[in-house]
PDB file of C-alpha atoms in Angstrom:
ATOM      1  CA  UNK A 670     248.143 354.720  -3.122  1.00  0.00           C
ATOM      2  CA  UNK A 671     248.500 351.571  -5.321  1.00  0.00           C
ATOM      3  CA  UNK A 672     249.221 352.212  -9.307  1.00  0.00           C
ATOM      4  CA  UNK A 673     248.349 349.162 -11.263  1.00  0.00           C
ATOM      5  CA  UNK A 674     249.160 348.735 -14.811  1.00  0.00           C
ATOM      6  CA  UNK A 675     249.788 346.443 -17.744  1.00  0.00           C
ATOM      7  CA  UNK A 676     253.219 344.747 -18.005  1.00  0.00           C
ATOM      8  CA  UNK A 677     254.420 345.671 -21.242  1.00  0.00           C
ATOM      9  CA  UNK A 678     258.382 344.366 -20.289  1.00  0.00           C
ATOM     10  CA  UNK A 679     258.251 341.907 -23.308  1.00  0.00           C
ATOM     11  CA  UNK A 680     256.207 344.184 -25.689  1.00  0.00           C
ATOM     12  CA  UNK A 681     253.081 342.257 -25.680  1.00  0.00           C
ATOM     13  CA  UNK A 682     254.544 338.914 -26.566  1.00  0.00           C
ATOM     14  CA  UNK A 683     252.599 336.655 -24.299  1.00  0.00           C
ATOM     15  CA  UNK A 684     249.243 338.236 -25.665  1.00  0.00           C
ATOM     16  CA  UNK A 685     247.088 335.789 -23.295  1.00  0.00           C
ATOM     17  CA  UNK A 686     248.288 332.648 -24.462  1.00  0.00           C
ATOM     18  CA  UNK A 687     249.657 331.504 -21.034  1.00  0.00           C
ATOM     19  CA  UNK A 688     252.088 331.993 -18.287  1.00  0.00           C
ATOM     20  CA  UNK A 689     255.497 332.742 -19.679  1.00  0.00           C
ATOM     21  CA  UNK A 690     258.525 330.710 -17.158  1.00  0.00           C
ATOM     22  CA  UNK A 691     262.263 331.551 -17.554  1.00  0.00           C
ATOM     23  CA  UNK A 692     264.237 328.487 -16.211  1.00  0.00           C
ATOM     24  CA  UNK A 693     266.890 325.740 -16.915  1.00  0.00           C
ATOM     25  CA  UNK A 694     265.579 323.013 -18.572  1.00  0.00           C
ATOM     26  CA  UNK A 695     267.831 320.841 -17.256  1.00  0.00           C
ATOM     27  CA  UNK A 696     270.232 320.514 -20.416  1.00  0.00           C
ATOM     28  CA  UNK A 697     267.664 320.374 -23.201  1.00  0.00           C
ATOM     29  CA  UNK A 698     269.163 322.123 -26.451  1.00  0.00           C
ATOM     30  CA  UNK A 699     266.863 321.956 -29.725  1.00  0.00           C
ATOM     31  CA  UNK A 700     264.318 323.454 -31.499  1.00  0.00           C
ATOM     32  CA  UNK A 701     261.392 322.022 -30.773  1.00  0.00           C
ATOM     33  CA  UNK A 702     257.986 323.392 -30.725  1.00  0.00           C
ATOM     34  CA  UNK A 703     254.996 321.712 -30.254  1.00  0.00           C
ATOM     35  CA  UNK A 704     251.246 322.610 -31.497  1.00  0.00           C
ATOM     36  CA  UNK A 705     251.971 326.037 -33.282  1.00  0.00           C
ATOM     37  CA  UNK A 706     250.918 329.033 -31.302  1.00  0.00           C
ATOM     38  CA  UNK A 707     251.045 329.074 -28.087  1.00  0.00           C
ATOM     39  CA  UNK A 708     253.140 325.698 -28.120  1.00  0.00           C
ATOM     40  CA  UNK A 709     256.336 325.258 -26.087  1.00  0.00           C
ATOM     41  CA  UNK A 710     259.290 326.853 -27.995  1.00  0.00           C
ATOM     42  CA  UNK A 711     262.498 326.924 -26.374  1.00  0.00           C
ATOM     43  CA  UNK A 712     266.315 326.941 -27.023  1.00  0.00           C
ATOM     44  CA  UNK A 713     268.994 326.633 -25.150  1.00  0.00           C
ATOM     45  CA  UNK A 714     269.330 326.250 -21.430  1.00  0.00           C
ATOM     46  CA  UNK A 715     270.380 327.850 -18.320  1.00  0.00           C
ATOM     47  CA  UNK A 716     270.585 331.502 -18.267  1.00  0.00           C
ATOM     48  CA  UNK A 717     270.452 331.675 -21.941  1.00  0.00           C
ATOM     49  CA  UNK A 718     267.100 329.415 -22.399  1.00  0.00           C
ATOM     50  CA  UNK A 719     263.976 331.380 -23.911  1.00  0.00           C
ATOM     51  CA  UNK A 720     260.739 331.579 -21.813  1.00  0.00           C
ATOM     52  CA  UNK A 721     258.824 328.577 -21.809  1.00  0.00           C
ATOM     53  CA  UNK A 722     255.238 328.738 -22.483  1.00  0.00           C
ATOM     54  CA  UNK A 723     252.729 327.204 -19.933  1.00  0.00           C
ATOM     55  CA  UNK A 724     249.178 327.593 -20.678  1.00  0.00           C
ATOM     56  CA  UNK A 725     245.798 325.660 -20.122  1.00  0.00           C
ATOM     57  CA  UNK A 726     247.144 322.810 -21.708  1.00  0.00           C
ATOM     58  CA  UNK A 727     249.461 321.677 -18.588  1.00  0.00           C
ATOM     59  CA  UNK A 728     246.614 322.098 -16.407  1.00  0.00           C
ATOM     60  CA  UNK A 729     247.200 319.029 -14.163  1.00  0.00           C
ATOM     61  CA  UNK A 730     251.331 319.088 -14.844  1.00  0.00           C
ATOM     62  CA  UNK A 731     252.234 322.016 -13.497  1.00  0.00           C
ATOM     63  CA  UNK A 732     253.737 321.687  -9.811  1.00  0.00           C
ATOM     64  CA  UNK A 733     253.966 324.400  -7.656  1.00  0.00           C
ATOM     65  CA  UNK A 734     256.682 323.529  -5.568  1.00  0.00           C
ATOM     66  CA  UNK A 735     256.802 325.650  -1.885  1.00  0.00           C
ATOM     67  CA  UNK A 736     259.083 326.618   0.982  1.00  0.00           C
ATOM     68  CA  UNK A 737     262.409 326.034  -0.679  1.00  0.00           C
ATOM     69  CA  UNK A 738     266.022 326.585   1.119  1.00  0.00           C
ATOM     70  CA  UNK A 739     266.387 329.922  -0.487  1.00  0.00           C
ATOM     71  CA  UNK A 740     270.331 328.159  -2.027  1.00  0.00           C
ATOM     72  CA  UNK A 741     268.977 324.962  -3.618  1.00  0.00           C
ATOM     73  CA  UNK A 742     269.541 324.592  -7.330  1.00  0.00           C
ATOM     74  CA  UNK A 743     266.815 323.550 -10.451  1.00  0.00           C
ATOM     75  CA  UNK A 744     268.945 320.615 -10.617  1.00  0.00           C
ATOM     76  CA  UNK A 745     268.680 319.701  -7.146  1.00  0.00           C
ATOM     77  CA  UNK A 746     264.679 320.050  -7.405  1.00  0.00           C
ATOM     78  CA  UNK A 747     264.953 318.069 -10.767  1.00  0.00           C
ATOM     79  CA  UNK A 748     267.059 315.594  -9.273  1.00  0.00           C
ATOM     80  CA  UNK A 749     263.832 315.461  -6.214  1.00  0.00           C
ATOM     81  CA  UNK A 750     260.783 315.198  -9.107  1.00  0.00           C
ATOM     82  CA  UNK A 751     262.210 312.928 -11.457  1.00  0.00           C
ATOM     83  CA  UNK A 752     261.903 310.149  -9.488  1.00  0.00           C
ATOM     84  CA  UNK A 753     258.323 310.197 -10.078  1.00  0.00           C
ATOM     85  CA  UNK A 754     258.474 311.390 -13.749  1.00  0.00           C
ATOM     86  CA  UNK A 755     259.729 313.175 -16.240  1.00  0.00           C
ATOM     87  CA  UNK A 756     260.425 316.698 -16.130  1.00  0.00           C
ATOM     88  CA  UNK A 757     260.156 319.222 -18.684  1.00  0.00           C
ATOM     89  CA  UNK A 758     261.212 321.734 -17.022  1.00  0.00           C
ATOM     90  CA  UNK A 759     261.917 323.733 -13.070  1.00  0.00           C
ATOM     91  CA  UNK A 760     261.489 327.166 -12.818  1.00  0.00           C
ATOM     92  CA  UNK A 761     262.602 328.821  -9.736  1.00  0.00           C
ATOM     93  CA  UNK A 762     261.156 332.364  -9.029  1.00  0.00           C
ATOM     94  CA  UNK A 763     263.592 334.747  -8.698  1.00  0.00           C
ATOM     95  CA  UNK A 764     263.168 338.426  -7.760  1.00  0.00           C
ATOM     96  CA  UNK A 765     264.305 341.274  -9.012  1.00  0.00           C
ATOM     97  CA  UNK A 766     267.989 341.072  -8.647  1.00  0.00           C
ATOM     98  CA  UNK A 767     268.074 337.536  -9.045  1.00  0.00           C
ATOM     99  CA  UNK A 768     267.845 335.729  -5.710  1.00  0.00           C
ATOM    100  CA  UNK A 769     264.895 332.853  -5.197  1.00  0.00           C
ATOM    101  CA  UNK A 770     261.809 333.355  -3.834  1.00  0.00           C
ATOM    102  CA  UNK A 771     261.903 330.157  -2.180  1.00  0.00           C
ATOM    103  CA  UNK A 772     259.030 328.000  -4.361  1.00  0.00           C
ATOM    104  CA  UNK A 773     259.410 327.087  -7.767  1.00  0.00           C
ATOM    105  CA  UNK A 774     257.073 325.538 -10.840  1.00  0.00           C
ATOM    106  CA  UNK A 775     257.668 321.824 -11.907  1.00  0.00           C
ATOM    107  CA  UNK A 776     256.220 320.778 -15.143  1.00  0.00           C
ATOM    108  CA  UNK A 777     256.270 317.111 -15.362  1.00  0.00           C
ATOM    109  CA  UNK A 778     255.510 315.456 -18.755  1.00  0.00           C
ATOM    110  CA  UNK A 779     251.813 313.280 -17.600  1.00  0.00           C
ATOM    111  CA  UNK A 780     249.512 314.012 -14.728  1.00  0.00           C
ATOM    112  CA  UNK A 781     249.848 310.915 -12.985  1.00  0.00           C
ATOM    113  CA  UNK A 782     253.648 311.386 -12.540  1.00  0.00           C
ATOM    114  CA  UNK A 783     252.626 314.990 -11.510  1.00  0.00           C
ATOM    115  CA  UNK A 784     250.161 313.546  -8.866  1.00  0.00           C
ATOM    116  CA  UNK A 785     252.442 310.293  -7.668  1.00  0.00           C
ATOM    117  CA  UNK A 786     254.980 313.211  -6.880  1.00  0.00           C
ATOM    118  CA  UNK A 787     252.309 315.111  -4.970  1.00  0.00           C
ATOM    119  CA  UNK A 788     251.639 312.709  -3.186  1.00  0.00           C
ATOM    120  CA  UNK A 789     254.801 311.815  -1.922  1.00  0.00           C
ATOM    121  CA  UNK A 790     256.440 314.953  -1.922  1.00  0.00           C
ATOM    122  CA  UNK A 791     254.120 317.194   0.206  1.00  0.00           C
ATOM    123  CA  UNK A 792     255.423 318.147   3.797  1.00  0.00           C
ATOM    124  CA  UNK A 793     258.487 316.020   3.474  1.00  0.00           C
ATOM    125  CA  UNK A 794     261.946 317.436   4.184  1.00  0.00           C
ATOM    126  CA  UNK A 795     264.415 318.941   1.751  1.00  0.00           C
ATOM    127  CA  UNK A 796     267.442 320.181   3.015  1.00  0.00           C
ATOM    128  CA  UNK A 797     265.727 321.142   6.472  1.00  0.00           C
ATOM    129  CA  UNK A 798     262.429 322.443   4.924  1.00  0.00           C
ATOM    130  CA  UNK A 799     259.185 321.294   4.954  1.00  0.00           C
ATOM    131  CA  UNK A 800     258.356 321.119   1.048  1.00  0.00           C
ATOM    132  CA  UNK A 801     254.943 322.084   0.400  1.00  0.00           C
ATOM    133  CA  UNK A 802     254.013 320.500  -3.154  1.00  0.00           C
ATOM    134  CA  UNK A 803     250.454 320.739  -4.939  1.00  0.00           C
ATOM    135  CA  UNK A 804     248.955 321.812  -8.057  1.00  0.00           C
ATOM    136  CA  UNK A 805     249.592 325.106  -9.607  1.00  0.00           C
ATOM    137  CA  UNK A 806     246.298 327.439  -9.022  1.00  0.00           C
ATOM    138  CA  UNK A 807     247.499 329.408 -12.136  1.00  0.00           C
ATOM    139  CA  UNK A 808     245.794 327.221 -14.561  1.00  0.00           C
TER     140      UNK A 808
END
Protein backbone atom coordinates (compact mmCIF):
# COMPACT_ATOMS: atom_id res chain seq x y z
CA UNK A 1 0.00 0.00 0.00
CA UNK A 2 1.31 3.51 -0.91
CA UNK A 3 -0.16 6.63 1.30
CA UNK A 4 0.35 9.84 -0.53
CA UNK A 5 -0.23 13.13 0.97
CA UNK A 6 0.46 16.85 1.01
CA UNK A 7 3.74 18.06 2.58
CA UNK A 8 2.72 20.41 5.07
CA UNK A 9 6.61 20.40 6.86
CA UNK A 10 6.84 24.24 6.27
CA UNK A 11 3.11 25.05 6.93
CA UNK A 12 2.16 25.92 3.49
CA UNK A 13 4.86 28.44 2.84
CA UNK A 14 5.81 27.58 -0.68
CA UNK A 15 2.01 27.82 -1.73
CA UNK A 16 2.97 26.96 -5.55
CA UNK A 17 5.27 29.61 -6.18
CA UNK A 18 8.25 27.30 -6.99
CA UNK A 19 10.70 24.77 -5.82
CA UNK A 20 12.02 25.71 -2.43
CA UNK A 21 16.33 24.69 -2.27
CA UNK A 22 18.21 24.73 1.09
CA UNK A 23 21.97 25.21 0.24
CA UNK A 24 25.20 27.31 0.76
CA UNK A 25 25.33 30.08 -1.30
CA UNK A 26 28.72 30.14 -1.39
CA UNK A 27 29.32 33.11 1.20
CA UNK A 28 26.55 35.48 0.15
CA UNK A 29 25.22 37.43 3.36
CA UNK A 30 22.46 40.25 2.66
CA UNK A 31 19.11 40.92 2.28
CA UNK A 32 18.27 40.92 -0.95
CA UNK A 33 15.12 40.06 -2.62
CA UNK A 34 14.29 40.41 -5.97
CA UNK A 35 10.69 40.88 -7.75
CA UNK A 36 8.38 40.69 -4.58
CA UNK A 37 6.59 37.42 -4.19
CA UNK A 38 7.92 34.65 -5.13
CA UNK A 39 11.41 36.47 -5.62
CA UNK A 40 14.67 35.06 -4.22
CA UNK A 41 14.96 35.99 -0.49
CA UNK A 42 17.75 34.68 1.36
CA UNK A 43 20.09 35.36 4.37
CA UNK A 44 22.85 34.00 5.52
CA UNK A 45 24.78 31.02 4.32
CA UNK A 46 25.74 27.57 5.03
CA UNK A 47 23.65 25.66 7.36
CA UNK A 48 22.01 28.72 8.57
CA UNK A 49 20.93 30.15 4.92
CA UNK A 50 16.99 30.34 4.32
CA UNK A 51 15.48 28.32 1.39
CA UNK A 52 16.02 29.78 -1.81
CA UNK A 53 13.20 30.15 -4.11
CA UNK A 54 13.43 28.66 -7.70
CA UNK A 55 10.47 28.97 -9.81
CA UNK A 56 9.57 29.36 -13.61
CA UNK A 57 11.61 32.23 -13.83
CA UNK A 58 15.12 30.21 -13.84
CA UNK A 59 13.77 28.02 -16.38
CA UNK A 60 16.94 27.68 -18.53
CA UNK A 61 19.46 28.38 -15.26
CA UNK A 62 18.81 25.76 -13.28
CA UNK A 63 21.49 22.81 -13.59
CA UNK A 64 20.83 19.59 -12.50
CA UNK A 65 24.04 18.33 -11.73
CA UNK A 66 24.27 14.09 -11.57
CA UNK A 67 26.36 11.21 -10.27
CA UNK A 68 28.34 13.06 -7.65
CA UNK A 69 31.18 11.36 -5.27
CA UNK A 70 28.75 11.05 -2.47
CA UNK A 71 31.92 13.41 -0.15
CA UNK A 72 32.34 16.36 -2.54
CA UNK A 73 31.49 19.76 -1.14
CA UNK A 74 29.04 22.88 -2.73
CA UNK A 75 32.23 24.59 -2.89
CA UNK A 76 33.98 22.07 -4.77
CA UNK A 77 30.93 21.97 -7.39
CA UNK A 78 31.01 25.88 -7.28
CA UNK A 79 34.56 25.94 -7.72
CA UNK A 80 33.64 23.26 -11.16
CA UNK A 81 30.57 25.77 -12.59
CA UNK A 82 32.02 29.00 -12.14
CA UNK A 83 34.29 28.72 -14.68
CA UNK A 84 31.58 29.07 -17.07
CA UNK A 85 29.51 31.62 -15.04
CA UNK A 86 28.29 32.90 -12.24
CA UNK A 87 26.64 31.03 -9.65
CA UNK A 88 23.90 31.92 -7.49
CA UNK A 89 23.74 29.25 -5.75
CA UNK A 90 24.55 24.86 -5.33
CA UNK A 91 22.24 22.87 -3.66
CA UNK A 92 23.20 19.42 -2.87
CA UNK A 93 20.31 16.95 -2.02
CA UNK A 94 20.64 15.54 1.08
CA UNK A 95 18.46 12.84 2.67
CA UNK A 96 17.00 12.50 5.63
CA UNK A 97 19.78 12.42 8.07
CA UNK A 98 21.86 14.57 6.14
CA UNK A 99 24.12 12.62 3.79
CA UNK A 100 24.08 13.54 -0.26
CA UNK A 101 22.19 12.01 -2.65
CA UNK A 102 24.87 12.22 -5.05
CA UNK A 103 23.38 15.10 -7.72
CA UNK A 104 22.86 18.50 -6.88
CA UNK A 105 21.00 21.85 -8.51
CA UNK A 106 23.27 24.68 -9.96
CA UNK A 107 21.65 27.95 -10.58
CA UNK A 108 23.85 30.01 -12.68
CA UNK A 109 23.01 33.74 -13.12
CA UNK A 110 22.28 33.73 -17.50
CA UNK A 111 21.39 30.81 -19.68
CA UNK A 112 24.20 30.90 -21.86
CA UNK A 113 26.69 30.42 -18.96
CA UNK A 114 24.18 27.66 -17.87
CA UNK A 115 24.42 26.03 -21.40
CA UNK A 116 28.45 26.75 -22.09
CA UNK A 117 28.70 24.67 -18.74
CA UNK A 118 26.46 21.96 -20.17
CA UNK A 119 28.18 21.63 -22.69
CA UNK A 120 31.39 21.12 -21.34
CA UNK A 121 30.58 19.57 -18.25
CA UNK A 122 28.46 16.52 -19.29
CA UNK A 123 30.18 12.99 -18.95
CA UNK A 124 33.45 14.46 -17.89
CA UNK A 125 35.23 13.25 -14.75
CA UNK A 126 35.03 14.66 -11.25
CA UNK A 127 36.84 13.05 -8.71
CA UNK A 128 36.43 9.53 -10.51
CA UNK A 129 32.77 10.08 -11.63
CA UNK A 130 31.27 10.52 -14.69
CA UNK A 131 29.27 13.94 -14.12
CA UNK A 132 26.09 13.88 -15.82
CA UNK A 133 25.03 17.71 -16.28
CA UNK A 134 21.75 19.00 -18.15
CA UNK A 135 18.84 21.07 -17.58
CA UNK A 136 16.64 20.75 -14.62
CA UNK A 137 13.18 18.94 -15.82
CA UNK A 138 11.57 20.65 -12.74
CA UNK A 139 10.79 23.79 -14.50
Amino acid sequence: MIFVREDRSRGGQDQGQGRRIQGDLGGFKGGFKGGGKGGYGYKGYGKDAAPLRVGPRDKGRLVYCGNLPFRCSWQEIKDVFKQYGKVISVDIAQDFDGRSKGYASVLMEKEDEAEAAIAALNEQDFQGRNMMVRLDNFL
